[in-house]
Amino acid sequence: MMKAKAILKALLCSYTLTGVLLLLLAFLLFRMDLSEKVVGMGIVVIYILSCFLGGFVLGRRMKKQKYVWGLLLGTGYFLLLIGVSCLVEKGFPMDIGHVVTTLALCTGGGTLGGMIS
């Protein structure tokens, strides 16, 4: 039960950071008329930073096998991201290449955060 709470708290930290950074990106897009390429790179950075933070927070709480907990956090982040996207888009929103890349970014960021914690 304690582990589930820690995972949920770390996911909440990740998604809070995601929300703040996406708002900042939207503001920059509005003010600076950013290109699609820059916005895409910004989203990738947000995925990595958010999963890194969650993995770091979870690794600090778990003390052992921190990288595994970070990997689990990144996977949970990805699954929630895909689930919400499927609900909003009323179907699978991405091609398989994009899905694999996003999974790698989320799990990699979470694992790195767990390792460094």
XYZ file of N, CA and C in Angstrom:
351
model
N 0.820 -1.194 0.000
C 0.000 0.000 0.000
C 0.868 1.264 0.000
N 1.932 1.232 0.800
C 2.820 2.381 0.858
C 3.506 2.628 -0.492
N 3.856 1.543 -1.172
C 4.511 1.679 -2.474
C 3.558 2.276 -3.499
N 2.304 1.855 -3.464
C 1.309 2.394 -4.392
C 1.121 3.894 -4.166
N 1.095 4.317 -2.909
C 0.976 5.743 -2.596
C 2.178 6.517 -3.125
N 3.361 5.951 -2.943
C 4.580 6.616 -3.415
C 4.559 6.757 -4.934
N 4.115 5.716 -5.626
C 4.035 5.769 -7.090
C 3.039 6.839 -7.522
N 1.877 6.865 -6.881
C 0.858 7.853 -7.240
C 1.333 9.278 -6.963
N 2.026 9.476 -5.845
C 2.558 10.812 -5.541
C 3.608 11.237 -6.571
N 4.465 10.300 -6.960
C 5.486 10.619 -7.958
C 4.844 10.910 -9.312
N 3.807 10.154 -9.680
C 3.082 10.429 -10.925
C 2.404 11.796 -10.867
N 1.864 12.134 -9.710
C 1.240 13.441 -9.545
C 2.273 14.557 -9.717
N 3.463 14.362 -9.162
C 4.547 15.341 -9.355
C 4.880 15.479 -10.838
N 4.984 14.347 -11.521
C 5.313 14.359 -12.947
C 4.266 15.100 -13.758
N 2.993 14.787 -13.505
C 1.937 15.424 -14.283
C 1.725 16.882 -13.899
N 2.037 17.255 -12.675
C 1.986 18.668 -12.292
C 3.043 19.451 -13.062
N 4.258 18.904 -13.106
C 5.313 19.551 -13.884
C 4.940 19.604 -15.361
N 4.356 18.528 -15.870
C 3.924 18.512 -17.265
C 2.941 19.646 -17.537
N 1.963 19.803 -16.660
C 0.974 20.867 -16.845
C 1.590 22.249 -16.839
N 2.471 22.485 -15.890
C 3.129 23.797 -15.795
C 3.972 24.063 -17.042
N 4.749 23.080 -17.451
C 5.618 23.268 -18.621
C 4.820 23.400 -19.919
N 3.705 22.678 -20.038
C 2.867 22.821 -21.234
C 2.215 24.201 -21.282
N 1.817 24.719 -20.127
C 1.286 26.091 -20.091
C 2.352 27.099 -20.510
N 3.568 26.903 -20.025
C 4.677 27.776 -20.416
C 4.940 27.677 -21.918
N 4.929 26.469 -22.448
C 5.138 26.271 -23.891
C 4.020 26.940 -24.693
N 2.782 26.813 -24.236
C 1.658 27.453 -24.920
C 1.801 28.975 -24.898
N 2.245 29.502 -23.763
C 2.470 30.947 -23.671
C 3.556 31.393 -24.644
N 4.648 30.635 -24.679
C 5.736 30.973 -25.613
C 5.281 30.867 -27.064
N 4.467 29.877 -27.349
C 3.926 29.718 -28.706
C 3.074 30.925 -29.070
N 2.267 31.361 -28.141
C 1.399 32.522 -28.358
C 2.205 33.805 -28.559
N 3.224 34.004 -27.720
C 3.991 35.252 -27.757
C 5.045 35.294 -28.862
N 5.633 34.148 -29.186
C 6.779 34.132 -30.093
C 6.492 33.480 -31.430
N 5.297 32.956 -31.619
C 4.941 32.292 -32.867
C 5.975 31.230 -33.240
N 6.180 30.280 -32.328
C 7.179 29.231 -32.503
C 6.807 28.299 -33.649
N 7.813 27.730 -34.266
C 7.567 26.787 -35.355
C 7.095 25.441 -34.800
N 6.528 24.635 -35.675
C 6.050 23.309 -35.284
C 7.206 22.446 -34.787
N 8.367 22.592 -35.392
C 9.546 21.824 -34.982
C 9.964 22.173 -33.555
N 9.969 23.439 -33.217
C 10.354 23.885 -31.879
C 9.338 23.398 -30.844
N 8.057 23.469 -31.177
C 7.018 22.991 -30.269
C 7.174 21.485 -30.050
N 7.435 20.740 -31.115
C 7.657 19.293 -30.995
C 8.841 18.967 -30.097
N 9.928 19.709 -30.262
C 11.092 19.500 -29.397
C 10.762 19.862 -27.955
N 9.978 20.910 -27.766
C 9.568 21.306 -26.425
C 8.764 20.212 -25.739
N 7.887 19.563 -26.476
C 7.084 18.478 -25.913
C 7.970 17.301 -25.525
N 8.945 16.985 -26.347
C 9.887 15.906 -26.020
C 10.643 16.231 -24.734
N 11.116 17.449 -24.610
C 11.836 17.877 -23.399
C 10.918 17.788 -22.176
N 9.664 18.164 -22.349
C 8.704 18.084 -21.243
C 8.501 16.642 -20.803
N 8.351 15.710 -21.746
C 8.223 14.289 -21.399
C 9.417 13.828 -20.569
N 10.603 14.158 -21.046
C 11.819 13.697 -20.371
C 11.949 14.310 -18.979
N 11.783 15.622 -18.868
C 11.917 16.297 -17.574
C 10.870 15.814 -16.569
N 9.649 15.640 -17.026
C 8.575 15.204 -16.132
C 8.826 13.791 -15.613
N 9.226 12.899 -16.492
C 9.518 11.527 -16.058
C 10.773 11.474 -15.201
N 11.748 12.305 -15.525
C 12.948 12.385 -14.701
C 12.591 12.792 -13.275
N 11.772 13.839 -13.133
C 11.368 14.295 -11.809
C 10.621 13.196 -11.053
N 9.679 12.549 -11.720
C 8.931 11.479 -11.073
C 9.822 10.326 -10.651
N 10.745 9.928 -11.522
C 11.687 8.866 -11.193
C 12.591 9.254 -10.039
N 12.998 10.507 -10.009
C 13.842 11.009 -8.930
C 13.093 10.964 -7.601
N 11.865 11.463 -7.602
C 11.045 11.478 -6.382
C 10.794 10.049 -5.903
N 10.440 9.164 -6.815
C 10.146 7.783 -6.437
C 11.406 7.054 -5.973
N 12.521 7.290 -6.640
C 13.784 6.675 -6.231
C 14.190 7.090 -4.831
N 13.976 8.353 -4.489
C 14.279 8.847 -3.140
C 13.451 8.129 -2.085
N 12.206 7.865 -2.407
C 11.306 7.219 -1.439
C 11.588 5.728 -1.294
N 11.974 5.064 -2.368
C 12.096 3.608 -2.354
C 13.451 3.114 -1.848
N 14.484 3.884 -1.991
C 15.820 3.584 -1.462
C 16.562 2.444 -2.175
N 15.875 1.374 -2.585
C 16.536 0.241 -3.243
C 15.995 0.088 -4.661
N 16.835 -0.400 -5.545
C 16.480 -0.622 -6.947
C 15.815 0.618 -7.548
N 16.447 1.737 -7.343
C 15.878 3.018 -7.741
C 15.608 3.093 -9.241
N 16.483 2.528 -10.044
C 16.297 2.591 -11.489
C 15.069 1.806 -11.923
N 14.773 0.696 -11.226
C 13.576 -0.094 -11.541
C 12.324 0.709 -11.221
N 12.326 1.404 -10.093
C 11.183 2.230 -9.732
C 11.030 3.393 -10.703
N 12.145 3.952 -11.150
C 12.089 5.005 -12.162
C 11.528 4.492 -13.476
N 11.933 3.296 -13.863
C 11.399 2.666 -15.072
C 9.895 2.452 -14.939
N 9.475 1.991 -13.778
C 8.052 1.775 -13.523
C 7.281 3.094 -13.593
N 7.858 4.139 -13.042
C 7.225 5.454 -13.097
C 7.083 5.926 -14.538
N 8.144 5.808 -15.321
C 8.094 6.217 -16.723
C 7.059 5.426 -17.512
N 6.948 4.146 -17.215
C 5.954 3.312 -17.878
C 4.543 3.738 -17.482
N 4.341 4.010 -16.204
C 3.038 4.477 -15.745
C 2.659 5.813 -16.364
N 3.623 6.701 -16.461
C 3.402 8.010 -17.087
C 2.971 7.823 -18.539
N 3.700 6.962 -19.244
C 3.396 6.688 -20.646
C 1.993 6.098 -20.803
N 1.660 5.098 -19.975
C 0.359 4.443 -20.085
C -0.787 5.423 -19.821
N -0.610 6.279 -18.836
C -1.625 7.284 -18.554
C -1.732 8.285 -19.706
N -0.603 8.678 -20.249
C -0.569 9.593 -21.387
C -1.296 9.002 -22.585
N -1.012 7.740 -22.901
C -1.657 7.070 -24.035
C -3.152 6.883 -23.756
N -3.489 6.486 -22.532
C -4.895 6.293 -22.181
C -5.718 7.550 -22.353
N -5.216 8.663 -21.849
C -5.931 9.935 -21.975
C -6.003 10.348 -23.448
N -4.931 10.150 -24.183
C -4.928 10.487 -25.611
C -5.977 9.677 -26.364
N -6.086 8.398 -26.044
C -7.081 7.545 -26.698
C -8.504 8.009 -26.378
N -8.736 8.416 -25.144
C -10.067 8.906 -24.765
C -10.411 10.214 -25.479
N -9.447 11.120 -25.525
C -9.682 12.421 -26.142
C -9.848 12.284 -27.655
N -9.019 11.480 -28.282
C -9.042 11.315 -29.738
C -10.073 10.289 -30.201
N -10.689 9.575 -29.263
C -11.652 8.514 -29.569
C -11.055 7.446 -30.479
N -9.871 7.031 -30.134
C -9.146 6.027 -30.895
C -7.666 6.185 -30.628
N -6.861 5.363 -31.263
C -5.420 5.431 -31.054
C -4.858 6.622 -31.812
N -4.247 7.588 -31.109
C -3.895 8.869 -31.713
C -2.576 8.915 -32.490
N -1.714 7.902 -32.358
C -0.372 8.014 -32.923
C -0.029 6.797 -33.772
N 0.975 6.962 -34.622
C 1.495 5.800 -35.336
C 2.454 5.043 -34.415
N 2.768 3.824 -34.761
C 3.546 2.946 -33.880
C 4.955 3.493 -33.617
N 5.548 4.135 -34.596
C 6.877 4.719 -34.397
C 6.869 5.797 -33.333
N 5.844 6.620 -33.361
C 5.721 7.681 -32.365
C 5.473 7.091 -30.979
N 4.686 6.030 -30.916
C 4.399 5.368 -29.636
C 5.682 4.800 -29.028
N 6.477 4.122 -29.845
C 7.721 3.514 -29.357
C 8.697 4.602 -28.895
N 8.792 5.672 -29.652
C 9.678 6.778 -29.278
C 9.234 7.413 -27.955
N 7.935 7.649 -27.816
C 7.413 8.240 -26.591
C 7.648 7.321 -25.396
N 7.434 6.019 -25.593
C 7.696 5.053 -24.517
C 9.169 5.093 -24.107
N 10.065 5.146 -25.092
C 11.499 5.195 -24.787
C 11.863 6.471 -24.024
N 11.295 7.599 -24.417
C 11.572 8.862 -23.737
C 11.073 8.830 -22.296
N 9.871 8.331 -22.094
C 9.292 8.301 -20.745
C 10.036 7.322 -19.835
N 10.276 6.125 -20.329
C 10.966 5.149 -19.484
C 12.421 5.546 -19.261
N 13.053 6.103 -20.275
C 14.436 6.558 -20.119
C 14.550 7.690 -19.125
N 13.655 8.684 -19.219
C 13.673 9.793 -18.266
C 13.416 9.329 -16.847
N 12.437 8.431 -16.662
C 12.139 7.915 -15.335
C 13.284 7.112 -14.763
N 13.880 6.260 -15.595
C 15.001 5.439 -15.147
C 16.190 6.312 -14.747
N 16.497 7.301 -15.540
C 17.610 8.202 -15.222
C 17.346 8.954 -13.919
N 16.116 9.412 -13.734
C 15.769 10.092 -12.491
C 15.927 9.178 -11.284
N 15.500 7.932 -11.435
C 15.657 6.972 -10.345
C 17.119 6.685 -10.055
N 17.936 6.563 -11.090
C 19.355 6.274 -10.907
C 20.076 7.407 -10.186
N 19.725 8.631 -10.506
C 20.418 9.788 -9.942
C 19.944 10.094 -8.523
N 18.743 9.645 -8.172
C 18.161 10.005 -6.866
C 18.971 9.520 -5.681
